GROMACS .gro file of C-alpha atoms in nm:
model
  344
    1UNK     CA    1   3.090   4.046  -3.458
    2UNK     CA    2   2.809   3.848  -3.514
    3UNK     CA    3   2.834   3.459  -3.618
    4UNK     CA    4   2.615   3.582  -3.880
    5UNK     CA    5   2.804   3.897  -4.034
    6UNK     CA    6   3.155   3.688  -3.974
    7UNK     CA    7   2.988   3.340  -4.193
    8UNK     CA    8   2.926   3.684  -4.470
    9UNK     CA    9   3.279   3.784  -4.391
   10UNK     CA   10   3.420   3.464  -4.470
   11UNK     CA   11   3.243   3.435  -4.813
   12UNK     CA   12   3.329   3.744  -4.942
   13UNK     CA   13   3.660   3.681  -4.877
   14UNK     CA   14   3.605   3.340  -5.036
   15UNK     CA   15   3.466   3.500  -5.347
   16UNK     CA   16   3.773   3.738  -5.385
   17UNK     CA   17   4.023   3.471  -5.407
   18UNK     CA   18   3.851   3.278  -5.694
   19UNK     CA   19   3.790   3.604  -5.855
   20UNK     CA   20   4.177   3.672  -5.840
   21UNK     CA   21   4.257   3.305  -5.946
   22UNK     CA   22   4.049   3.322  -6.241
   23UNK     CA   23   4.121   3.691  -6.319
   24UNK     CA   24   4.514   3.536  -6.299
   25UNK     CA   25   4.573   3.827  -6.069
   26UNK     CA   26   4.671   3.854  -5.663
   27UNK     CA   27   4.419   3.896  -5.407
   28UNK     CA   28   4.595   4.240  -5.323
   29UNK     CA   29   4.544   4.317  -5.673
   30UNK     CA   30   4.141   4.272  -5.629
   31UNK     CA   31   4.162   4.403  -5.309
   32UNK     CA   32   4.260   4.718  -5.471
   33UNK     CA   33   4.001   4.701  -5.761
   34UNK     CA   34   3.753   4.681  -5.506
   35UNK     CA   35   3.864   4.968  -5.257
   36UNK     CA   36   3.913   5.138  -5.589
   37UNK     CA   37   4.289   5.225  -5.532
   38UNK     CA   38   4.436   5.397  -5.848
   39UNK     CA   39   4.760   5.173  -5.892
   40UNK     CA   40   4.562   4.925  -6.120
   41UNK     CA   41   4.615   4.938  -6.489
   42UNK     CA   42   4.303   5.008  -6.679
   43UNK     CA   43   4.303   4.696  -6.857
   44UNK     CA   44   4.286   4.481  -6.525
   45UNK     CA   45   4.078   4.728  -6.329
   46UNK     CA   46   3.763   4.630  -6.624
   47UNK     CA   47   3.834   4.252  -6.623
   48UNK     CA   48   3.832   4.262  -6.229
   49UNK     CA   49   3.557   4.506  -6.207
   50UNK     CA   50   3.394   4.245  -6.507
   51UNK     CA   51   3.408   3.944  -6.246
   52UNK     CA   52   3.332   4.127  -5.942
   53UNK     CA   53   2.984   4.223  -6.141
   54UNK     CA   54   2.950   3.837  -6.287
   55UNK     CA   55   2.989   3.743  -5.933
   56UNK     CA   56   2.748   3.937  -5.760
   57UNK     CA   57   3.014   4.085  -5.522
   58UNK     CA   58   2.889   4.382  -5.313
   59UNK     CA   59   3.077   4.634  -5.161
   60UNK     CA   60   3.068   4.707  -4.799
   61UNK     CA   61   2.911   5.021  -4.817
   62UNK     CA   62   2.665   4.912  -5.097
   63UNK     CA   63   2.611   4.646  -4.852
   64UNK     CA   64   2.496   4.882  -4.601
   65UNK     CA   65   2.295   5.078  -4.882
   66UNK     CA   66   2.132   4.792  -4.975
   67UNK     CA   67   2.060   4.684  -4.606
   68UNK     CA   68   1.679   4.747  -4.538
   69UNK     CA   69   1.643   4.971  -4.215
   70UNK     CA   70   1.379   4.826  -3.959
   71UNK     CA   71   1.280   4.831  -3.586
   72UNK     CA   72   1.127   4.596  -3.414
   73UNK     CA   73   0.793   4.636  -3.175
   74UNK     CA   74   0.726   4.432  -2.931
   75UNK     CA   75   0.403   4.377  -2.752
   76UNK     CA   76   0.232   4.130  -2.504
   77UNK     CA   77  -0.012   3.989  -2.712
   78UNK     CA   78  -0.186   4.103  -3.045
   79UNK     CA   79  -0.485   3.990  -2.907
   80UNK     CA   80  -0.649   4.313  -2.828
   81UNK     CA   81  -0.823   4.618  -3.001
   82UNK     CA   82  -0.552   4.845  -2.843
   83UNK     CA   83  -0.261   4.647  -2.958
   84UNK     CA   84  -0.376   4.689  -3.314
   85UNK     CA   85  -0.422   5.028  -3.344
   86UNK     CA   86  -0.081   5.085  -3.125
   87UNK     CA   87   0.080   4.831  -3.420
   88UNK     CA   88  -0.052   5.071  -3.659
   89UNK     CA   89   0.074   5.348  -3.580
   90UNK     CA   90   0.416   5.203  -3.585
   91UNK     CA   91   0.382   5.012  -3.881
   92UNK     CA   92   0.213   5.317  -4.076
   93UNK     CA   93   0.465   5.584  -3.920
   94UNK     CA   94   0.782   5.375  -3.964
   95UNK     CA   95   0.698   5.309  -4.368
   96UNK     CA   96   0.640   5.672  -4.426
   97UNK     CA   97   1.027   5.697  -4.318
   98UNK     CA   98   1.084   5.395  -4.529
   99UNK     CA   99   1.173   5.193  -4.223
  100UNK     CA  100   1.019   4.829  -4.246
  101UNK     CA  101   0.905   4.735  -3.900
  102UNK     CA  102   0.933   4.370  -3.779
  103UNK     CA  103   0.588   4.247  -3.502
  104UNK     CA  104   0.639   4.018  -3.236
  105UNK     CA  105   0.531   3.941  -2.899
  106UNK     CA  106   0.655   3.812  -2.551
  107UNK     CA  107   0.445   3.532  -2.524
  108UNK     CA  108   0.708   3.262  -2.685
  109UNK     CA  109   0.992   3.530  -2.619
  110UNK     CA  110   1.138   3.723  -2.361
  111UNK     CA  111   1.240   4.072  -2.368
  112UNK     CA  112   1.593   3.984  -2.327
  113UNK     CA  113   1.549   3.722  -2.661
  114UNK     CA  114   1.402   4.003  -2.803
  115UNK     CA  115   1.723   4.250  -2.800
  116UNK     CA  116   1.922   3.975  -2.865
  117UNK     CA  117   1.713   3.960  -3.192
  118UNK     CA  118   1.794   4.319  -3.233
  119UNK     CA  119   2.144   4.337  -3.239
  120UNK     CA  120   2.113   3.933  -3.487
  121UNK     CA  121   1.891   4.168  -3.732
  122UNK     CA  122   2.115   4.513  -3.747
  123UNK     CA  123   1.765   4.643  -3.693
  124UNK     CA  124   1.794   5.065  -3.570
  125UNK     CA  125   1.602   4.971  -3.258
  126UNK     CA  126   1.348   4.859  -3.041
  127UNK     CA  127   1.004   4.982  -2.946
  128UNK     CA  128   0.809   4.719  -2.626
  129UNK     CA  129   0.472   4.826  -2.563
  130UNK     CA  130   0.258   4.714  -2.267
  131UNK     CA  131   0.595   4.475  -2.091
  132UNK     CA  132   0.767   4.479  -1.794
  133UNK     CA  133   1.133   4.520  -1.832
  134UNK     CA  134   1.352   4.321  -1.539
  135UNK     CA  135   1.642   4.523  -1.396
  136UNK     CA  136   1.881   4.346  -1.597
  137UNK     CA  137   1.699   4.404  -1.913
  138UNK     CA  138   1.685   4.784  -1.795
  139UNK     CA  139   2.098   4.760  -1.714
  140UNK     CA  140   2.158   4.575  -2.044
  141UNK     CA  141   1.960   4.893  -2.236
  142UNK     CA  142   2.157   5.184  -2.067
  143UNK     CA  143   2.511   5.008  -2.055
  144UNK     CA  144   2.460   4.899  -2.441
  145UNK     CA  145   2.329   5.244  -2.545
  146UNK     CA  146   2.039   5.033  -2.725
  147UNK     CA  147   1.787   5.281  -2.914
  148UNK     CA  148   1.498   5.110  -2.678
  149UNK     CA  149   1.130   5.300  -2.659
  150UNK     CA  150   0.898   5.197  -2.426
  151UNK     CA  151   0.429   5.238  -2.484
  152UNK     CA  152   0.255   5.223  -2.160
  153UNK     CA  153   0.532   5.033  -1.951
  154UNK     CA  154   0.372   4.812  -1.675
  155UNK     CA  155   0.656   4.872  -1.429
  156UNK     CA  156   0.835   5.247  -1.382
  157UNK     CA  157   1.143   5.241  -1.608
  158UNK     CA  158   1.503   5.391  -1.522
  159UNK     CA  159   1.478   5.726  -1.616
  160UNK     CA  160   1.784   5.650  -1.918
  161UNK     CA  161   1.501   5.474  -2.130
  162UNK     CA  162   1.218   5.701  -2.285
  163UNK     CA  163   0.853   5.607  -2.266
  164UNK     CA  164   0.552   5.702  -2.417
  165UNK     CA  165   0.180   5.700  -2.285
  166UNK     CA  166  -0.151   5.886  -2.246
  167UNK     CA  167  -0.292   6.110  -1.950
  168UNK     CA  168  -0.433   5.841  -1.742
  169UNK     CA  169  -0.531   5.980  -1.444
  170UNK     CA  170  -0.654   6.323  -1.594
  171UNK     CA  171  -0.873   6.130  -1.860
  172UNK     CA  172  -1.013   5.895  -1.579
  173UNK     CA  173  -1.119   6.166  -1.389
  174UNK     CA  174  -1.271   6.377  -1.700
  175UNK     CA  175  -1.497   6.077  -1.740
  176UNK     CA  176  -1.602   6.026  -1.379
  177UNK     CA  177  -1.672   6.369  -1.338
  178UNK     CA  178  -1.880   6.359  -1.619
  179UNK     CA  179  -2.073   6.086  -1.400
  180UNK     CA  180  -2.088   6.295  -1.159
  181UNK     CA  181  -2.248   6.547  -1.365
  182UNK     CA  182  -2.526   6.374  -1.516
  183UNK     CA  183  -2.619   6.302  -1.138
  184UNK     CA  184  -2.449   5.996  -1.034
  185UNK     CA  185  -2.335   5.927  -0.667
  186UNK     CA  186  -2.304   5.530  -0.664
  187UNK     CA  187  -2.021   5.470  -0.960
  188UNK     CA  188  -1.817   5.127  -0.924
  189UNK     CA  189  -1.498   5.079  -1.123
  190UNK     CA  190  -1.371   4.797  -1.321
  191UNK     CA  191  -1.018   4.846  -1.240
  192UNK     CA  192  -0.690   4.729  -1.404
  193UNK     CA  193  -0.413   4.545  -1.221
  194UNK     CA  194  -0.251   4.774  -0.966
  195UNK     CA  195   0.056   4.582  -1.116
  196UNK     CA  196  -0.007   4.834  -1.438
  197UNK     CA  197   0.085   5.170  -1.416
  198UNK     CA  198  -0.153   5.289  -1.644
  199UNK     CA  199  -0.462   5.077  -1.474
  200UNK     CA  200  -0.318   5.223  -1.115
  201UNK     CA  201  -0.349   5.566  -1.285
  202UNK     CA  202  -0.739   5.555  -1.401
  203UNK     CA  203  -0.778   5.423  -1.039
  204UNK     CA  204  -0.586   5.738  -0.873
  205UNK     CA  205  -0.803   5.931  -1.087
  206UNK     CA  206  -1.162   5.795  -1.080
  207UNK     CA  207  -1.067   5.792  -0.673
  208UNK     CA  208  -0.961   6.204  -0.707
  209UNK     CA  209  -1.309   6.269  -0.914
  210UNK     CA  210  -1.486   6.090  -0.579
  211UNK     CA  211  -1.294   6.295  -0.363
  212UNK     CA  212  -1.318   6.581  -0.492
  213UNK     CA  213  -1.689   6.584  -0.542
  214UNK     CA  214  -1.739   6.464  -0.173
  215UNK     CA  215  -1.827   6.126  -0.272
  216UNK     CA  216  -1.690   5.848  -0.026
  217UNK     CA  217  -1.511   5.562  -0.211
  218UNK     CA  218  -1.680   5.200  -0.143
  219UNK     CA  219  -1.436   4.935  -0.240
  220UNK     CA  220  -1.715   4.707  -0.234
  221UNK     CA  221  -1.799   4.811  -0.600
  222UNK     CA  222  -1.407   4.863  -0.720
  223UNK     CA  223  -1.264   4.540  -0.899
  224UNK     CA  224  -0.980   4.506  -1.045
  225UNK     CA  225  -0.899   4.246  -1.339
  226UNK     CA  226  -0.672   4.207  -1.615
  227UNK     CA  227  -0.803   4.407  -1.946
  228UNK     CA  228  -0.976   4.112  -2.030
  229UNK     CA  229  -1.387   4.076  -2.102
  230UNK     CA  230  -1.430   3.724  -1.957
  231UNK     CA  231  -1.297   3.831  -1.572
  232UNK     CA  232  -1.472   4.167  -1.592
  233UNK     CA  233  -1.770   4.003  -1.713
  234UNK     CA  234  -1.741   3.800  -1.394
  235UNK     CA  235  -1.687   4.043  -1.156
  236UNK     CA  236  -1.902   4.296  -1.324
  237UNK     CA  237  -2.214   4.048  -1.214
  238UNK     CA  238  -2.091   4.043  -0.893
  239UNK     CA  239  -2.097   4.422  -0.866
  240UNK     CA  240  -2.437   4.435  -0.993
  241UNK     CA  241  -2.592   4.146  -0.811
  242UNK     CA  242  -2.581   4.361  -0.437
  243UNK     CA  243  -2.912   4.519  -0.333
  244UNK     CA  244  -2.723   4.808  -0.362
  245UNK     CA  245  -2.616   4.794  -0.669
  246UNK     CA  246  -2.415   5.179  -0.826
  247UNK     CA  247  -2.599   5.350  -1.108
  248UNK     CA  248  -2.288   5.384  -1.347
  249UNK     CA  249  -1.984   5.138  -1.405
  250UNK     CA  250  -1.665   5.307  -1.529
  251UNK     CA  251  -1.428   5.045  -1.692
  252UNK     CA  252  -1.062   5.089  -1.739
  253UNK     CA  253  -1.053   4.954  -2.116
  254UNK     CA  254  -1.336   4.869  -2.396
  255UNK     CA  255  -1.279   4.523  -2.318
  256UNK     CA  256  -1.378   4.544  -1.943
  257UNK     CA  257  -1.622   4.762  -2.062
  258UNK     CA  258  -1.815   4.511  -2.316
  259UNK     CA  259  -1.792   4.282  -2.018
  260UNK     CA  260  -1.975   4.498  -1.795
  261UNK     CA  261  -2.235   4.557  -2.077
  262UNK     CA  262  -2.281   4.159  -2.094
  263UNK     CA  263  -2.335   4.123  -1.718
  264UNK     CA  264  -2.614   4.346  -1.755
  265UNK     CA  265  -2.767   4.176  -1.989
  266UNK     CA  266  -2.773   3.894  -1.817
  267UNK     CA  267  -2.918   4.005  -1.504
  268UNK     CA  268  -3.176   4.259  -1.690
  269UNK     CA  269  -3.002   4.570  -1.590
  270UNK     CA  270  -3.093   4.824  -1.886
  271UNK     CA  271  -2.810   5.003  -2.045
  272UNK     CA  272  -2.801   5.303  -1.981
  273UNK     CA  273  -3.239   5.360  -1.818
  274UNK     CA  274  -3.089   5.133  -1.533
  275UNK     CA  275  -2.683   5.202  -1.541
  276UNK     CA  276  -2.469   5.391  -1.732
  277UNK     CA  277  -2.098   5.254  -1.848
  278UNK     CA  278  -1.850   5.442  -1.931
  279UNK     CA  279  -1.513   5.309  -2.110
  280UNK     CA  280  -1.162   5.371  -2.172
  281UNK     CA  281  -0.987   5.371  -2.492
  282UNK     CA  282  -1.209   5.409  -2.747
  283UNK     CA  283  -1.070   5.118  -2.979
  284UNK     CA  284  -1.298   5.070  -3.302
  285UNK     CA  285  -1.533   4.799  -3.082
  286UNK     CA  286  -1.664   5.053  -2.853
  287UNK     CA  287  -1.864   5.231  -3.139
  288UNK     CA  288  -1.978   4.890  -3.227
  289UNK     CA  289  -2.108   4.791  -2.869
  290UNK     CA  290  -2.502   4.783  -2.799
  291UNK     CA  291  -2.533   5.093  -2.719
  292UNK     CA  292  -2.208   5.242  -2.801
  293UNK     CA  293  -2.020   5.321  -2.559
  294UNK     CA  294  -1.928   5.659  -2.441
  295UNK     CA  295  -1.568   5.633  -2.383
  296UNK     CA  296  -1.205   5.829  -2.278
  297UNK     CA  297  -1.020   5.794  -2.633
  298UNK     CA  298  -0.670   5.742  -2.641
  299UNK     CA  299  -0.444   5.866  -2.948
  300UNK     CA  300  -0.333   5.531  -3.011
  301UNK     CA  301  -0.192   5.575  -3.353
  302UNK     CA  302  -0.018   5.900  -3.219
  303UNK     CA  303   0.154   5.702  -2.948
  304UNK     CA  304   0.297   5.452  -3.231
  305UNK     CA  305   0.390   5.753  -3.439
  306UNK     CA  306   0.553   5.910  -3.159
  307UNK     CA  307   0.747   5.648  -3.032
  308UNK     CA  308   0.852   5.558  -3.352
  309UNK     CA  309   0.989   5.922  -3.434
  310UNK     CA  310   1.142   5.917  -3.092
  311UNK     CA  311   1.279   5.543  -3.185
  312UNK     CA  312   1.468   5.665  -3.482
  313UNK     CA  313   1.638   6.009  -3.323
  314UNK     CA  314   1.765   5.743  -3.099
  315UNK     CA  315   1.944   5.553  -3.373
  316UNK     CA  316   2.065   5.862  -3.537
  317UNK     CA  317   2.247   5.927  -3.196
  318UNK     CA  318   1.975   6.235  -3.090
  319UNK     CA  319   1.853   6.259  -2.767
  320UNK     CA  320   1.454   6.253  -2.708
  321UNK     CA  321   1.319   6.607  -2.640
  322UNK     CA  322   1.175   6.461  -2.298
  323UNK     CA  323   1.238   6.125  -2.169
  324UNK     CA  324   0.840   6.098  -2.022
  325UNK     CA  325   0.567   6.182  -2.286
  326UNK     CA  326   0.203   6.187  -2.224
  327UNK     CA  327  -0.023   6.235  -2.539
  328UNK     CA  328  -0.415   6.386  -2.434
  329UNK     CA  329  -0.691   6.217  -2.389
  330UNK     CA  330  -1.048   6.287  -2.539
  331UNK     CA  331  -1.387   6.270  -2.405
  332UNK     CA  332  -1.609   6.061  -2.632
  333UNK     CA  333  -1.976   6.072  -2.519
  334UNK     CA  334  -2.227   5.805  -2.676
  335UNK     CA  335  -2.550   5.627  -2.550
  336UNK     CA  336  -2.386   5.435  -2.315
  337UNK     CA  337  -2.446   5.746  -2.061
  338UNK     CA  338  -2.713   5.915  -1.909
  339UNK     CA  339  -2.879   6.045  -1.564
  340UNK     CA  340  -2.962   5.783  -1.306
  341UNK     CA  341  -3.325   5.651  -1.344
  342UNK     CA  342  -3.553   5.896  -1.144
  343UNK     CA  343  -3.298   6.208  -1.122
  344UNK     CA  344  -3.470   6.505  -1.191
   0.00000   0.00000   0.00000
């Protein structure tokens, strides 16, 4: 028990015995009242049930009716296009259920603070999106039967804890073959951390679109940075500063993706006359980026949604239908995109 639901214990039982002082009646007496045992005389069964109403005393099962049912989601930062829509879909999905949903993120706590705060809040479970869960965290979620749902894990989870994500690799290679198809043969990547499985799967894939087309990879014009603009923006100029510069950038998120579009800006490289970009995500910004950006779109609200419906079989004690989901990607072509410069 909780030092929280025993300090509630303590008062209820606090509030009984004045009740049965100043209803001039034993505690067992209210006890029964309020378990409502029959061997109470009408008379003192009203001016108990009277006081008990006076009082404000509530039942443990109206208690439990009363409780509000939440989760909590927990992501890495809130920082970014994708973690809002992701938020979203929770938020959205969970209230439709009449679930309230809680928002926090693991830059003041850890993961492990963070299921501690689960079990402190009674909430029905726990859905981490973008984290990396330590071994312990993993033990503490399978030992402890924790209703625990995982969006786009950066580190392979034990196979007892369900996760949720998009097809990576297939929707990385969908838009480098399209690439490919317009005419390119020179395409550099702005890569994600190999530390991320989802970044090391749009790198598997943009390398099997290469391969498969009979293009040789050049890890010259591969870099990979966080999904942040200011690094790719940096390393974006570096790609494009060679003499031999590639003829289409594709970028593992919008944000990498806007940072590419900046570096050629700066150097004079026209978007997309002089090099095409080509994102993924699709977040709101990438419609908004000069020129839009042709982009692999991720179901983000679907993965909230999803997780969240798998969150709350797990707190009704029901097993997900599969333990690894992968929701489809989508092939979003803008005017970020078009045939090299001189291809005829």
């Amino acid at each position: 028990m909780t030092g929280r639901a025993r300090a509630s214990l303590d008062a209820q039982y606090g509030l009984l015995t004045s009740i049965a002082k100043e209803a001039g009646v034993s505690i067992a007496t209210v006890s029964k009242v309020v378990h409502r045992r029959r061997d109470v005389s009408a008379a003192t069964r009203a001016r108990v049930e009277e006081l008990l109403t006076r009082h404000g005393y509530i039942r443990a099962w109206e208690a439990d009716a009363r409780r509000p049912r939440q989760i909590l989601a927990v992501f890495r930062d809130l920082s970014s296009p994708y973690t809002l829509e992701v938020a979203r879909g929770i938020v959205d999905s969970a209230a439709e259920r009449g679930v309230a949903t809680t928002v926090g993120t693991t830059s003041r706590r850890s993961i492990a603070q963070w299921l501690d705060e689960c079990a402190a809040l009674e909430a029905l479970g726990l859905v981490i999106v973008i984290s990396t869960l330590t071994e312990q965290d993993q033990r503490r979620v399978v030992d402890q039967r924790l209703p625990v749902v995982l969006i786009d894990p950066l580190n392979a989870p034990t196979w007892d804890i369900p996760s949720i994500g998009a097809t990576n690799w297939h929707g990385a290679t969908t838009a480098v073959q399209h690439l490919i198809g317009l005419g390119h043969r020179r395409i550099g990547m702005l890569a994600g951390r190999s530390s991320s499985m989802a970044g090391a799967a749009r790198l598997h894939g943009y390398r099997a679109a290469l391969e498969e087309a009979g293009i040789a990879y050049d890890p010259g014009i591969v870099r990979s940075t966080d999904f942040d603009y200011g690094e790719a923006l940096v390393v974006a100029r570096r790609i494009l500063g060679v003499e031999d510069r590639p003829t289409a950038l594709f970028a593992a998120s919008d944000t990498q993706a806007l940072g590419a579009l900046e570096a050629a800006r700066q150097l004079g490289v026209a978007v997309p006359q002089d090099l095409s970009v080509m994102s993924f995500d699709d977040t709101p910004v990438a419609a908004m980026a000069s020129p839009p950006l042709s982009a692999v779109r991720q179901p983000f609200q679907e993965l909230g949604q999803e997780a969240t419906r798998v969150l709350l079989r797990l707190a009704d004690g029901k097993p997900p239908a599969t333990m690894r989901m992968e929701l489809t990607t989508e092939l979003v072509l803008r005017k970020s995109t078009a045939p090299p410069s001189g291809a005829g």
